[in-house]
Amino acid sequence: TPVLVRVTEQPGEVRLAVVDEGPGIPAEHLPHVLERFHRVDSGRASSRGGTGLGLAIVDAIARAHGGSVVLASAAGRGTTATLSLPHQPAVGPAR
């Protein structure tokens, strides 16, 4: 499905949003998709691709840098994953 990547700068933070037009994430899974080893599709075994770690790693890195990951999804309407990180404007000459 098509994917849109959008980067915006807000005062004090930068946001990267990845928006897809896929099937969405069922509501009962949404609170768990940032957990390690959680898979929405039980038919996907690690031997066939994916370990259920991707979003958990993104979340851990975001938190380590003072940021966050927020997911919004609706069945049949796609998913938006938004990574927010603190941003300090550069001071002095560029290196």
CSV table of C-alpha atoms in Angstrom, one decimal, residues 1 4 6 10 12 14 18 20 49 55 65-66 68 74 79-80 82 85 91:
chain,number,residue,atom,x,y,z
A,1,THR,CA,0.0,0.0,0.0
A,4,LEU,CA,3.6,8.8,3.1
A,6,ARG,CA,6.0,13.6,6.7
A,10,GLN,CA,7.3,22.3,16.0
A,12,GLY,CA,11.2,22.4,20.6
A,14,VAL,CA,10.7,17.4,15.4
A,18,VAL,CA,4.7,7.5,8.6
A,20,ASP,CA,0.0,4.1,5.4
A,49,GLY,CA,10.0,-12.5,8.4
A,55,LEU,CA,8.3,-0.8,16.7
A,65,HIS,CA,16.4,10.6,23.4
A,66,GLY,CA,13.6,12.1,25.4
A,68,SER,CA,8.0,9.3,22.1
A,74,ALA,CA,-8.5,2.3,12.5
A,79,THR,CA,-2.1,3.5,10.4
A,80,THR,CA,-0.1,6.6,11.4
A,82,THR,CA,4.4,9.5,14.8
A,85,LEU,CA,12.0,14.0,19.3
A,91,VAL,CA,23.9,27.6,17.6
